XYZ file of C-alpha atoms in Angstrom:
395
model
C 124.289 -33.744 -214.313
C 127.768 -33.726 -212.603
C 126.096 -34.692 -209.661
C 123.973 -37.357 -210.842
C 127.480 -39.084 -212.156
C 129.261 -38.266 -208.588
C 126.212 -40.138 -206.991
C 126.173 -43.361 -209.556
C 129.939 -43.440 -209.462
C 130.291 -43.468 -205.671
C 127.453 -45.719 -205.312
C 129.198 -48.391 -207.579
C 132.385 -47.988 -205.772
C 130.587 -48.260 -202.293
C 127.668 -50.746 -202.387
C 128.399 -52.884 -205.715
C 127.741 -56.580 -205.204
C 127.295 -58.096 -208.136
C 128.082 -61.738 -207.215
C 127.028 -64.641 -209.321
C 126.096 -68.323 -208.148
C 128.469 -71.291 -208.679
C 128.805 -72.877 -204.888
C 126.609 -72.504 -201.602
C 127.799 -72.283 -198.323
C 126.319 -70.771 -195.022
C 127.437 -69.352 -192.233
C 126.001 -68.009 -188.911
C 122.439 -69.169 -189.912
C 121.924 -67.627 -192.845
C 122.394 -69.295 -196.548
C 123.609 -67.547 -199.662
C 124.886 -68.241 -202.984
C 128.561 -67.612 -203.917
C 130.870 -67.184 -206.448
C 134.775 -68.817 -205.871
C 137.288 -66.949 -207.722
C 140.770 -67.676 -208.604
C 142.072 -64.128 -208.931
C 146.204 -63.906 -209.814
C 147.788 -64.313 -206.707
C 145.326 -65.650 -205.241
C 143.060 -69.369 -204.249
C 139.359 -69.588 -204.264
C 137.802 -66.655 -202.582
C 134.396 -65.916 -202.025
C 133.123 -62.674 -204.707
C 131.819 -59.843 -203.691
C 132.723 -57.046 -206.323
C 135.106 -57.716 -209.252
C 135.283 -54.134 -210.223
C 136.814 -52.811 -207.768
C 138.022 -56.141 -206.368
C 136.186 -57.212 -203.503
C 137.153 -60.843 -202.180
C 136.060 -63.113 -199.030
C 138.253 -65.164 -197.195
C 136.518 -68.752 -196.510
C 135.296 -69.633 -192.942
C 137.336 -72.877 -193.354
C 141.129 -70.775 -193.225
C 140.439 -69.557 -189.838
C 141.259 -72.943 -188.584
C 144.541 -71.277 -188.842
C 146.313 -68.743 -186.177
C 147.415 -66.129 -189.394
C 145.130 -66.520 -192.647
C 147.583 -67.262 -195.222
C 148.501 -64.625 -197.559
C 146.819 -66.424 -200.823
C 143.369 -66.093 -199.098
C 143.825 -63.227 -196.687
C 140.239 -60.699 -197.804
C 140.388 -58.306 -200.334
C 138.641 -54.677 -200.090
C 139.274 -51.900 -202.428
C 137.112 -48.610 -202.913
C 138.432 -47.613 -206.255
C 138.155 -49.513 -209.471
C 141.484 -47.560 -210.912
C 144.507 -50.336 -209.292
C 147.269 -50.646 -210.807
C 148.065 -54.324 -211.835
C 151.934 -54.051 -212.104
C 153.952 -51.263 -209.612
C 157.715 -50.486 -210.804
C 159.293 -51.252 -207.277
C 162.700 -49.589 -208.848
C 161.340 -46.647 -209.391
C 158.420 -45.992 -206.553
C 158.349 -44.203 -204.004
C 156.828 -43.449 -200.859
C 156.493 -39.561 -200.436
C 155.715 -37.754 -197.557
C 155.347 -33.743 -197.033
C 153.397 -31.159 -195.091
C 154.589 -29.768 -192.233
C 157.777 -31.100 -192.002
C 161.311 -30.025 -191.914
C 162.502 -31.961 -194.401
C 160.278 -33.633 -197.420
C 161.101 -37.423 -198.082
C 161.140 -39.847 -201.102
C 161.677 -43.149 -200.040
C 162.454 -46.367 -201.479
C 161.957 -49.961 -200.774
C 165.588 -49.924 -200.099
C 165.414 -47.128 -198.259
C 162.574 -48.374 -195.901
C 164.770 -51.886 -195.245
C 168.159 -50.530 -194.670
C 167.575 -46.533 -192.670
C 164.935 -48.212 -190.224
C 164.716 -50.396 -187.761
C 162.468 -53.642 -188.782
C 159.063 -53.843 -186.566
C 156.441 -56.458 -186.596
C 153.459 -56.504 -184.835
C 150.361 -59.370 -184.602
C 147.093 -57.750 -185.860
C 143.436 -58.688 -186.737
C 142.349 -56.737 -190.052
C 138.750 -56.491 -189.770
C 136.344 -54.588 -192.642
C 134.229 -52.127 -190.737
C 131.344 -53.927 -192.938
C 132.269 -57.246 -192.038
C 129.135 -59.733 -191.439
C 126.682 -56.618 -193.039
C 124.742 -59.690 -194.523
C 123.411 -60.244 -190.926
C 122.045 -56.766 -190.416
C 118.179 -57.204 -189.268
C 116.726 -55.173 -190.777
C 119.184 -55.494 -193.353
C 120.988 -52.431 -195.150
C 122.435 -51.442 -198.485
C 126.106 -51.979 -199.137
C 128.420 -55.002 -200.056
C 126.563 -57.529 -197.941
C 129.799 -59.760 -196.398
C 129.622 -62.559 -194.194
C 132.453 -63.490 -191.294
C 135.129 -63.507 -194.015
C 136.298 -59.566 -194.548
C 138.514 -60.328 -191.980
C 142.094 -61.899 -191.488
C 144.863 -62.154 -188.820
C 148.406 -61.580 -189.991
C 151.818 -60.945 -188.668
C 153.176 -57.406 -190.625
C 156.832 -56.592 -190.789
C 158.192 -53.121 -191.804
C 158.493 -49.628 -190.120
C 157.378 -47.478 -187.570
C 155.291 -44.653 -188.734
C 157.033 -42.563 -185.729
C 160.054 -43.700 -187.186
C 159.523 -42.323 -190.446
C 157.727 -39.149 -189.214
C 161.052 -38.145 -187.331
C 163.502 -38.407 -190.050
C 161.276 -35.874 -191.812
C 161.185 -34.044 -188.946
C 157.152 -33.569 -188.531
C 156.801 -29.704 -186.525
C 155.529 -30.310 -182.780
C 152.023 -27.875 -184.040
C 151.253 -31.350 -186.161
C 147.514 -32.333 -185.438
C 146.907 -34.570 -187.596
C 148.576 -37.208 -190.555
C 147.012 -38.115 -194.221
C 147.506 -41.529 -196.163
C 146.579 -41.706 -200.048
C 147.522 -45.161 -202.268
C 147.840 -45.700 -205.813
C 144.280 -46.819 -206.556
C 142.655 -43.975 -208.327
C 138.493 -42.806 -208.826
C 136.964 -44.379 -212.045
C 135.602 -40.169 -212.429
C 137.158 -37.094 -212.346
C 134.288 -36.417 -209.777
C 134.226 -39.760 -206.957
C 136.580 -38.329 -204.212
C 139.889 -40.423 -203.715
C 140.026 -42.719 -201.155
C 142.620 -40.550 -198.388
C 142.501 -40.974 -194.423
C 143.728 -39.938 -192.289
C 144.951 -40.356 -188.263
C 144.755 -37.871 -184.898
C 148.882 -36.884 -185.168
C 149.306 -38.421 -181.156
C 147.781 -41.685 -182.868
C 150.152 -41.431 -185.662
C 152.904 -41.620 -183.858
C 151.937 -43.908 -180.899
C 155.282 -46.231 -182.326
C 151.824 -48.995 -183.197
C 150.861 -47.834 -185.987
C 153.426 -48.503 -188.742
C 154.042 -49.196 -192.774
C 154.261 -52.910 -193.898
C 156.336 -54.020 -196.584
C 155.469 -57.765 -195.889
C 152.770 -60.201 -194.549
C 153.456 -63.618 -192.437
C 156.939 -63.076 -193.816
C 156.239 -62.778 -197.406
C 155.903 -59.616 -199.677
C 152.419 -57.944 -199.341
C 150.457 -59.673 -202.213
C 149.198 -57.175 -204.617
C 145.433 -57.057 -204.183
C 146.367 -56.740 -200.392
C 148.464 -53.302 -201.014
C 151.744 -54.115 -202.308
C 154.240 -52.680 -202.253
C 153.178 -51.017 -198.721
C 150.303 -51.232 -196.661
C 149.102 -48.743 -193.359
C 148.821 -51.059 -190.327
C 146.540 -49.578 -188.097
C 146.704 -52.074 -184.905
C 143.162 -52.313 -183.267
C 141.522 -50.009 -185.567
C 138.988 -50.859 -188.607
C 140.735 -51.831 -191.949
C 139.109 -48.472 -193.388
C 142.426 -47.131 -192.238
C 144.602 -49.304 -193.279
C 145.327 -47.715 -196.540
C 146.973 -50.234 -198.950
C 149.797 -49.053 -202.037
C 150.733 -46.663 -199.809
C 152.666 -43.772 -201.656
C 151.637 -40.681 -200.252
C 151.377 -39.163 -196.298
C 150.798 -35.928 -195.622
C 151.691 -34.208 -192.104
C 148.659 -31.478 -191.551
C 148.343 -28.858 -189.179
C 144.769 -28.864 -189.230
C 141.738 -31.213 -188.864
C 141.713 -33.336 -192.736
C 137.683 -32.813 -193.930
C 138.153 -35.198 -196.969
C 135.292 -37.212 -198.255
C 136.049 -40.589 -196.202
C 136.679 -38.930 -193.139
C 134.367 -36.494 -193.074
C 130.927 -38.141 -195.091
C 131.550 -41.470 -195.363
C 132.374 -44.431 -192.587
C 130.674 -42.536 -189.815
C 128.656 -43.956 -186.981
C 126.663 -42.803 -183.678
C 128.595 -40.719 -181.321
C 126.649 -41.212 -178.489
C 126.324 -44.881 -178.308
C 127.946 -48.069 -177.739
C 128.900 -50.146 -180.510
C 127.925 -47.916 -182.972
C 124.328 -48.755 -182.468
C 121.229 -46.613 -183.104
C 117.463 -47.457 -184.306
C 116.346 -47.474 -188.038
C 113.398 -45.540 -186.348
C 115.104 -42.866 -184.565
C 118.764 -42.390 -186.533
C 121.365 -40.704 -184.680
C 122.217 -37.123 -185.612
C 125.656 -36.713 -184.079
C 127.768 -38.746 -186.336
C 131.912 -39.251 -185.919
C 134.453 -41.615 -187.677
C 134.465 -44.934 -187.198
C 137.348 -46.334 -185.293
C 138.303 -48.918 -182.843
C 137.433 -52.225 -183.153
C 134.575 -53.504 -180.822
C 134.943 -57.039 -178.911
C 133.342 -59.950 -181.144
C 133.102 -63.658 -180.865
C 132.338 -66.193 -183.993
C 131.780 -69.541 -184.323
C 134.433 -71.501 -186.817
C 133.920 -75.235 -186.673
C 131.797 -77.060 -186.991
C 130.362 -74.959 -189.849
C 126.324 -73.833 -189.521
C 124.184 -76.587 -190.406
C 126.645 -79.603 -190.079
C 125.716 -82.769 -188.616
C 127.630 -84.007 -185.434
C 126.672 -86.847 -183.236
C 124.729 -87.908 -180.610
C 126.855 -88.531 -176.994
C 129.721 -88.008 -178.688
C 131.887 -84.954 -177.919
C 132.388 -82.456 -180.679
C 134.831 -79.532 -181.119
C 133.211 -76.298 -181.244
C 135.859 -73.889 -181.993
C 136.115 -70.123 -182.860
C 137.642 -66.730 -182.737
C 137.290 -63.808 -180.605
C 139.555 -60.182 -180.678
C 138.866 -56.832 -179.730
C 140.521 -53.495 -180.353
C 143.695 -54.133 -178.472
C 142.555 -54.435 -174.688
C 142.720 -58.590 -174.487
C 140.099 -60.903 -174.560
C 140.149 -62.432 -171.187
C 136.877 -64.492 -171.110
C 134.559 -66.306 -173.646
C 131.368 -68.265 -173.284
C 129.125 -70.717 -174.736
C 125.696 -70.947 -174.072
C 123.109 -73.933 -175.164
C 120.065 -72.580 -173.767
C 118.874 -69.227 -175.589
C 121.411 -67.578 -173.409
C 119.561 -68.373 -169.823
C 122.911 -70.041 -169.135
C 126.519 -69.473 -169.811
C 129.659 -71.923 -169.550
C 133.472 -70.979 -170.003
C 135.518 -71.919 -173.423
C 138.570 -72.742 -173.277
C 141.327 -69.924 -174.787
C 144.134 -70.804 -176.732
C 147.356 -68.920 -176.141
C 147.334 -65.285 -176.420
C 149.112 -64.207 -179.590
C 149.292 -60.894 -178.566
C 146.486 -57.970 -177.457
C 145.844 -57.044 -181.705
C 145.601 -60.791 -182.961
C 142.755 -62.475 -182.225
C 142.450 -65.651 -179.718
C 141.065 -69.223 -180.573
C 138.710 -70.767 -178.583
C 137.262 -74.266 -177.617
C 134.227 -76.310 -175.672
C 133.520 -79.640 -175.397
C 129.561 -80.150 -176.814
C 128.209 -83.256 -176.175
C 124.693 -83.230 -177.455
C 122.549 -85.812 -175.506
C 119.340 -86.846 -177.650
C 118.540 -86.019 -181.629
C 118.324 -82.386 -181.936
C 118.611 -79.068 -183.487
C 120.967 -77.081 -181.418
C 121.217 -73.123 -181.485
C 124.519 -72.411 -179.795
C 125.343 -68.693 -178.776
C 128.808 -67.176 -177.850
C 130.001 -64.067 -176.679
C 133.324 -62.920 -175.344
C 134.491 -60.431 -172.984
C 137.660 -57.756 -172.881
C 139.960 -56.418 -170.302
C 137.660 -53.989 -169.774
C 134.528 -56.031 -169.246
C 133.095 -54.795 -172.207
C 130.990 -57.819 -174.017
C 128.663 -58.137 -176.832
C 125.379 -57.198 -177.366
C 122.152 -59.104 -178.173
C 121.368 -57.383 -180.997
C 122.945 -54.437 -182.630
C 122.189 -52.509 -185.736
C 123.103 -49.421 -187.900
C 122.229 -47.742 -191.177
C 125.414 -48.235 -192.657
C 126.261 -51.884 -191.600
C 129.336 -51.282 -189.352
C 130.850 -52.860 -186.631
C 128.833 -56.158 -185.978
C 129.779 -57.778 -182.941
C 126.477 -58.674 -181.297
C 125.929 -62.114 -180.168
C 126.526 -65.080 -182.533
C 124.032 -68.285 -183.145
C 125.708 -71.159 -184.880
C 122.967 -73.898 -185.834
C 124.240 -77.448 -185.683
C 122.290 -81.077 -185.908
C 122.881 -84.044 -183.757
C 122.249 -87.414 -185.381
């Protein structure tokens, strides 16, 4: 019986997605039926869960560089969040093997370190699920689990060295406030390789596009894990633990795995991969933006087709556009770079010539001349980055 409640429990948690219909919108092809939201703190998001809060940032805010704070995605495991943290009295604890055990406090974090910020993309490792063929279980999200943000506060090295982590240190844990609705669902901890930890990247945010971290994004302090999937990025931060041995919790060691022995995370719903590993650097993707799928542009007039593309950190030197089922490719035009974690706008010129349906594709390529697939898939749903269609009409 205990297990039967472990399985519902972690299975609401996990795949919940109990939207209801007010507005429609669609986006890479495909049309679905949304709920907007006005949660506190918050504008209108896009619902995916309500208990725990699961929210979707609107295709239309990444016309922006940073997706503001009040719209920036929401993704939470547990249902047990707090809805009002005591900044005077919390603290931020960390222990293990360490010379010295801390207990910090927002003062402490603003005044004994020195302030870092750092440009990053934070991407849902089920981000665009919905567009899984064939499709899979979990909370089925469009482009919109995703934001770009500029985070403020300290470096995790930083912190590590006043509490003097031991040199035998393999690897580092990360637990926030939000608690299991059951004595038996696991609680949501990660955890990073100790080199990683310390790579003076990775660090602890205590604000967002200079403002305080909104609460439903991880107030009062959020993990930034530059390059890697948001499944790391471990928001109310209050607890890190310095291990001297490999952490085998439940969301490290069960759940957010993928293929080993492939590239972007991709096996066959015939033949499933049996070597299995965390899931962790972001793969290089491409989206369309604007116009949004299905609008109506006109005929020998040129249009703006704009969009995003980001990787795990390595630069996104090239995209293309192609309005031909991919037999041909031409170059967009990239915006400035914002840095190697953000991600980096992009433009072409369309000019349809006759009354049409166009199917335009677009794919991007890194540093490292990695690109994207034309089709991808996985059981759980992770890690889409294979080549995007945006539908359009000329009139």
């Amino acid at each position: 019986m205990k297990n039967i409640f472990f399985i519902i429990a972690l299975l609401l948690t996990i795949f919940s997605c109990n939207t209801k219909t007010e507005s429609t919108s669609t986006v890479a092809g495909a049309t679905a039926k949304d709920e907007l939201i006005k949660p506190e703190g918050k504008d209108s998001m896009l619902l995916l869960t309500d208990r725990p809060p699961n929210l979707e940032t609107p295709l239309k805010y990444f016309l922006q560089d940073y997706t503001p704070n009040n719209v920036f995605f929401v993704r939470w495991h547990l249902a047990g969040l707090p809805t009002k943290i005591n900044i005077d009295t919390f603290r931020l604890r960390v222990s293990g093997n360490v010379q010295k055990e801390l207990s910090l406090s927002m003062n402490d974090l603003k005044t004994k370190f020195t302030p870092y910020t750092i440009t990053a993309v934070c991407q849902c490792a089920g981000n665009s699920r919905s567009f899984f063929d064939p499709r899979v279980p979990g909370g089925q999200w469009k482009n919109g689990a995703m934001g770009n943000a500029k985070w403020t506060g300290v470096k995790l090295k930083d912190i590590l060295a006043m509490a003097g982590a031991k040199n035998d240190s393999k690897e580092v844990s990360f637990n926030g406030l939000d608690a299991p609705p059951m004595a038996a669902t696991p609680d949501f901890v990660k955890s990073l390789k100790y080199n990683h930890a310390t790579d003076g990247e990775v660090m602890i945010a205590y604000e967002m596009n200079g403002e305080q971290l909104p609460l439903l994004n991880g107030y009062p302090l959020k993990l930034v894990v530059p390059g890697w999937y948001a499944t790391y990025w471990v928001g109310m931060l209050s607890k890190i633990d310095v291990l001297t041995d490999t952490f085998r919790g439940f969301w490290m060691q069960k759940a957010y795995l993928i293929p080993k022995e492939s590239k972007n995370g991709n096996e066959h719903p015939d033949s499933l991969a049996t070597k299995m590993q965390p899931i962790n650097k972001i793969d290089v993707r491409s989206l369309f933006v604007s116009p949004e799928p299905g609008s109506a542009i006109t005929v020998g007039r040129v249009t703006d087709i704009q969009g995003l593309a980001f990787d795990g950190g390595d630069g996104i030197t090239k995209v293309e556009l192609s309005a031909d089922s991919g037999k041909t490719w031409m170059p967009a035009k990239l915006d400035a770079d914002l840095g190697k974690y953000s991600w980096r706008r992009w433009h072409y010129n369309f000019t349809p010539a006759k009354k049409d349906i166009y199917y335009l594709q677009i794919k991007a390529t890194n540093a490292k001349g990695e690109t994207q697939p034309e089709h991808q898939w996985n059981r759980s749903g992770y890690m889409r980055n294979e080549i995007e269609t945006l539908m359009i009409k000329a009139e």
